[in-house]
CSV table of N, CA and C in Angstrom, one decimal:
chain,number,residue,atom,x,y,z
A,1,UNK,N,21.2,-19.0,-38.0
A,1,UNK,CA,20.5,-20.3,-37.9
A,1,UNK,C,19.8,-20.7,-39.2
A,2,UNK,N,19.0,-19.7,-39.7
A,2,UNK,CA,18.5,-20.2,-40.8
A,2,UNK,C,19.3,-20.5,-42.0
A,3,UNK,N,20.8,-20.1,-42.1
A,3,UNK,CA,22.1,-20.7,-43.1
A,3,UNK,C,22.1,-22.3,-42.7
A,4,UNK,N,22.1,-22.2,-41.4
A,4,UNK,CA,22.4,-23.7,-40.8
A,4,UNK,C,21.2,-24.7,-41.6
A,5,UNK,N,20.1,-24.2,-41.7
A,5,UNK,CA,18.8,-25.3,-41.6
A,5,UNK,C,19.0,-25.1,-43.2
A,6,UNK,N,19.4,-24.2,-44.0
A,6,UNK,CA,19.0,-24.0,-45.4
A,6,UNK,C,20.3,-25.3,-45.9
A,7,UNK,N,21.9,-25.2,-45.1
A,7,UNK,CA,22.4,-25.8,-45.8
A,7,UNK,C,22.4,-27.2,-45.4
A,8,UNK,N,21.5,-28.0,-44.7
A,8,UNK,CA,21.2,-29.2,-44.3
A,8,UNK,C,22.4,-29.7,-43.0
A,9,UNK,N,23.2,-28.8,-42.3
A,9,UNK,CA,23.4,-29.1,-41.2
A,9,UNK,C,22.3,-29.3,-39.7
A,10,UNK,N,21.5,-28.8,-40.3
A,10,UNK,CA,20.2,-29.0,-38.8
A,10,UNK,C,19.2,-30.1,-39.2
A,11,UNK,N,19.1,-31.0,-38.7
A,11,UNK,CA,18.2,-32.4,-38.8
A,11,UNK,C,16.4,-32.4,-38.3
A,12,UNK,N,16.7,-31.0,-36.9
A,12,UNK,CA,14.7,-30.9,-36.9
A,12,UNK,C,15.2,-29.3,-35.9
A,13,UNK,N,14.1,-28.7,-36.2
A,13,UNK,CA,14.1,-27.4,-35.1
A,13,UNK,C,13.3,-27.4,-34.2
A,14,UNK,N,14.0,-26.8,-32.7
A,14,UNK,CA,13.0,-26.1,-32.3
A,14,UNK,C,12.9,-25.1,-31.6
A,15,UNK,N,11.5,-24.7,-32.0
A,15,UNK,CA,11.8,-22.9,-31.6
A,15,UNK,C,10.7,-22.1,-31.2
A,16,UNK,N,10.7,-21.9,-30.1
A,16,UNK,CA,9.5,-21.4,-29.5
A,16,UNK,C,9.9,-20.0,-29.0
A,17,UNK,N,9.8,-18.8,-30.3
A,17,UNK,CA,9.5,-17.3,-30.0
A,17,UNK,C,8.9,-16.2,-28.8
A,18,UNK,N,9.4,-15.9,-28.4
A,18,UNK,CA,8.7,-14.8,-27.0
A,18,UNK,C,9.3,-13.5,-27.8
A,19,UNK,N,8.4,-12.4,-27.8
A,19,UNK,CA,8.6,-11.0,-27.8
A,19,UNK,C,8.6,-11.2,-29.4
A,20,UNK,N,8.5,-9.9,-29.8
A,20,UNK,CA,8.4,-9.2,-31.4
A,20,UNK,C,9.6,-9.5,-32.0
A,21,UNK,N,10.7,-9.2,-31.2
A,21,UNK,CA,11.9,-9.6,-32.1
A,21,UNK,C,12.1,-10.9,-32.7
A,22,UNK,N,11.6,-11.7,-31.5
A,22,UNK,CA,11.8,-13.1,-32.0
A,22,UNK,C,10.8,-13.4,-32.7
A,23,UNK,N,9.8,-13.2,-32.8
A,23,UNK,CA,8.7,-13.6,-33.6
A,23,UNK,C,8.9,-13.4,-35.3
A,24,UNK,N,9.7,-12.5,-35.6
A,24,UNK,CA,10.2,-11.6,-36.7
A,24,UNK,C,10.7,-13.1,-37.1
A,25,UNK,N,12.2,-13.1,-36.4
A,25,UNK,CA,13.2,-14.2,-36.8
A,25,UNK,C,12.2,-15.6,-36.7
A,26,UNK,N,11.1,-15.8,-35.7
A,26,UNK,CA,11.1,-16.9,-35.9
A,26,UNK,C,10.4,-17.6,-36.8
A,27,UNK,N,9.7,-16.4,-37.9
A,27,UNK,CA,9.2,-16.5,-39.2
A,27,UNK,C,9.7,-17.1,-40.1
A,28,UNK,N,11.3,-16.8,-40.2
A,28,UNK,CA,12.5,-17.1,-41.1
A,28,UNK,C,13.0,-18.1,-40.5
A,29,UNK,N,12.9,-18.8,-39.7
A,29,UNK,CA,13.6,-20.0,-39.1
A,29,UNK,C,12.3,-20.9,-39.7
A,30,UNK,N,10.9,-20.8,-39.3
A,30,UNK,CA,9.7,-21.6,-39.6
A,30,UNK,C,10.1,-21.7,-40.9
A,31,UNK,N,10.0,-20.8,-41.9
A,31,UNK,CA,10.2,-20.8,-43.1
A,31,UNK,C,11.1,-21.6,-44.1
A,32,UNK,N,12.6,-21.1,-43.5
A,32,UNK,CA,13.5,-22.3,-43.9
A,32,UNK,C,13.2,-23.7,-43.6
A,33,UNK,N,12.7,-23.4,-42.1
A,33,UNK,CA,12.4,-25.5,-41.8
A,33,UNK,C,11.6,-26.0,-42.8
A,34,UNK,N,10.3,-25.1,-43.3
A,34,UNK,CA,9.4,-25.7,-44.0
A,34,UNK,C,10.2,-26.1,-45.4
A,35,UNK,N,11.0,-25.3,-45.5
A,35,UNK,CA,11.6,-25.4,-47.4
A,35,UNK,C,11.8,-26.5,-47.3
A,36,UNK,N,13.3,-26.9,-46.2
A,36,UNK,CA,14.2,-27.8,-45.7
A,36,UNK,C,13.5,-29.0,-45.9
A,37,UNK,N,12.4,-29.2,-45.6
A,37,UNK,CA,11.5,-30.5,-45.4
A,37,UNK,C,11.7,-31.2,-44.1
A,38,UNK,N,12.3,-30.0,-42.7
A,38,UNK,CA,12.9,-31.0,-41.9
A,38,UNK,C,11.4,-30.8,-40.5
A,39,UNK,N,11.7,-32.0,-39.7
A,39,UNK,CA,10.6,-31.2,-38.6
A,39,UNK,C,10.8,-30.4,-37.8
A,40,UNK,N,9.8,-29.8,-37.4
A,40,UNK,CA,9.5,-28.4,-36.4
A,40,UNK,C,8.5,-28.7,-35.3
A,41,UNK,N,9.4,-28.2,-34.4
A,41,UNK,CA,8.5,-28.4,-32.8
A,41,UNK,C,8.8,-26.6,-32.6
A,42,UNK,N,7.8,-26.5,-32.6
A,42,UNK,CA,6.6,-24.6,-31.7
A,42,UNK,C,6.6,-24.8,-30.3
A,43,UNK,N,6.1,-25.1,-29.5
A,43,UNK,CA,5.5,-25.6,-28.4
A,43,UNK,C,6.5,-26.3,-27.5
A,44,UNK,N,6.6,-25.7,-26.3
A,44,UNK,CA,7.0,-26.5,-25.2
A,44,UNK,C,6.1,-28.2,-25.2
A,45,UNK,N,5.2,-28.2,-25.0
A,45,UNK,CA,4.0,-29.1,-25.0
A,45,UNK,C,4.6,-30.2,-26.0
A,46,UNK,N,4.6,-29.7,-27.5
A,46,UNK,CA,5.0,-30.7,-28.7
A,46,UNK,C,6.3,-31.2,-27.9
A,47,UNK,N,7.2,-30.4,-27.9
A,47,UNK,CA,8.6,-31.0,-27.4
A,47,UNK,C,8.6,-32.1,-26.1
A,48,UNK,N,8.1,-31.6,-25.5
A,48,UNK,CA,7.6,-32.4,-24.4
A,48,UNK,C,7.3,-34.4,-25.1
A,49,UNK,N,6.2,-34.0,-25.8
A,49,UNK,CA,5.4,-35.2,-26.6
A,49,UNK,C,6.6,-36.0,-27.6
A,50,UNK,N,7.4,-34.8,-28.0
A,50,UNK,CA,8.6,-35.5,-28.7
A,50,UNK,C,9.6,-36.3,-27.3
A,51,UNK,N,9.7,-35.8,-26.7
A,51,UNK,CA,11.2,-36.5,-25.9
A,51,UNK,C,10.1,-38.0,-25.3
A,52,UNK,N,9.1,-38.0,-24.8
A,52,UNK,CA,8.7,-39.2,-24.4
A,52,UNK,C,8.3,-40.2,-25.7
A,53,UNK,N,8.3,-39.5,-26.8
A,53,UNK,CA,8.3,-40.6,-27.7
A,53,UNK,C,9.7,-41.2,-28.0
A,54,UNK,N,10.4,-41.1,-28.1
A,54,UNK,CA,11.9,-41.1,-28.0
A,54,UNK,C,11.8,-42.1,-27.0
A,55,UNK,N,11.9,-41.2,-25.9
A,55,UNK,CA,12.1,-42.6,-24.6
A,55,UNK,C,11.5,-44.0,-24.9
A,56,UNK,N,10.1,-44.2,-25.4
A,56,UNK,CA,9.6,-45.0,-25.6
A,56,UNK,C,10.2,-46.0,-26.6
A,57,UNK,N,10.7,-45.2,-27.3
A,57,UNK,CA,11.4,-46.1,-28.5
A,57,UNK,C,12.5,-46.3,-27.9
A,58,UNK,N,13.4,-45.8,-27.4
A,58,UNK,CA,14.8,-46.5,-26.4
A,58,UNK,C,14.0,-47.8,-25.6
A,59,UNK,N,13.2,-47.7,-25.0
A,59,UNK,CA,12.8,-49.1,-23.7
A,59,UNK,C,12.5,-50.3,-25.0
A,60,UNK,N,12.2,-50.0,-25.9
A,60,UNK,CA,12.2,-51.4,-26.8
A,60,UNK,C,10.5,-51.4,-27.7
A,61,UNK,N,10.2,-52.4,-28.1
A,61,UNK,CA,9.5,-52.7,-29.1
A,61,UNK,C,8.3,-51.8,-28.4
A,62,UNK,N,7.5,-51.5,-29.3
A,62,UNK,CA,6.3,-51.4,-28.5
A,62,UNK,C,4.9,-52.0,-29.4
A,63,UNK,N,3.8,-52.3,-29.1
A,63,UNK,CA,2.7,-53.0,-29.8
A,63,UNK,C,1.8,-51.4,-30.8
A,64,UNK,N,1.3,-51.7,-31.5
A,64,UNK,CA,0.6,-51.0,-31.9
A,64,UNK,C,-0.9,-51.2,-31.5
A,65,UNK,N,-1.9,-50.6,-31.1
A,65,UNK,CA,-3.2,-50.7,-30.5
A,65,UNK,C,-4.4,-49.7,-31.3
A,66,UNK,N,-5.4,-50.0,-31.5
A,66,UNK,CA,-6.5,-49.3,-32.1
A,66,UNK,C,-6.6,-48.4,-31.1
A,67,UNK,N,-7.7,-47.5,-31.1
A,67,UNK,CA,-8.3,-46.5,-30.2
A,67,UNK,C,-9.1,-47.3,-29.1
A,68,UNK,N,-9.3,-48.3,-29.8
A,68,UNK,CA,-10.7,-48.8,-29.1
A,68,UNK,C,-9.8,-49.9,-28.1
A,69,UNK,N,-9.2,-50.1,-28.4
A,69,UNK,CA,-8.2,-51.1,-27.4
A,69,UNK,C,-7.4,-50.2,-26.2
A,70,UNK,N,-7.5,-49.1,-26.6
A,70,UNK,CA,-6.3,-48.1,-25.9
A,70,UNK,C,-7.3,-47.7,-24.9
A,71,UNK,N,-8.6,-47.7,-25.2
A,71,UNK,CA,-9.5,-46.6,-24.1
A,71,UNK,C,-10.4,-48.2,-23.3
A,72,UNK,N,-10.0,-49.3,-23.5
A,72,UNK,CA,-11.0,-50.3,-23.2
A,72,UNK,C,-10.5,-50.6,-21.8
C-alpha cells in the first residue's frame, strides 16, 4: 500500500487501524499520505462526514451561510 500512495496511484486514504499490527503499518501508510500531500480519513466518523459531503455536492449548487445564519 504505501508503494501505491508513494508512487501517486492512490488519490486520498483511508485507514482506520485495530490491534498492534495494524497500528505499526498504519504509521507507514499515515506517513507516506502525509509526504504524498494526499488526504487522510482515521475515523469512521470523518469518513462518514466525507461521503455526505460528496452527496451534497452531487444534488447541486449549494449556498454558502455564516454561522450565525446557520444556527438562526
Amino acid at each position: 500500500i504505501v508503494g501505491l500512495i508513494e508512487s501517486g496511484a492512490v488519490d486520498m486514504v483511508v485507514n482506520t487501524p485495530k490491534g498492534q499490527g495494524a497500528r505499526a503499518d498504519g504509521y507507514s501508510i499515515r506517513a507516506a499520505t502525509t509526504s504524498a500531500n494526499k488526504p487522510m480519513i482515521t475515523t469512521v466518523q470523518e469518513l462518514q462526514a466525507a461521503v455526505q459531503a460528496l452527496e451534497a455536492q452531487l444534488r447541486g449548487p449549494f449556498k454558502v451561510r455564516s454561522l450565525q445564519e446557520h444556527n438562526a
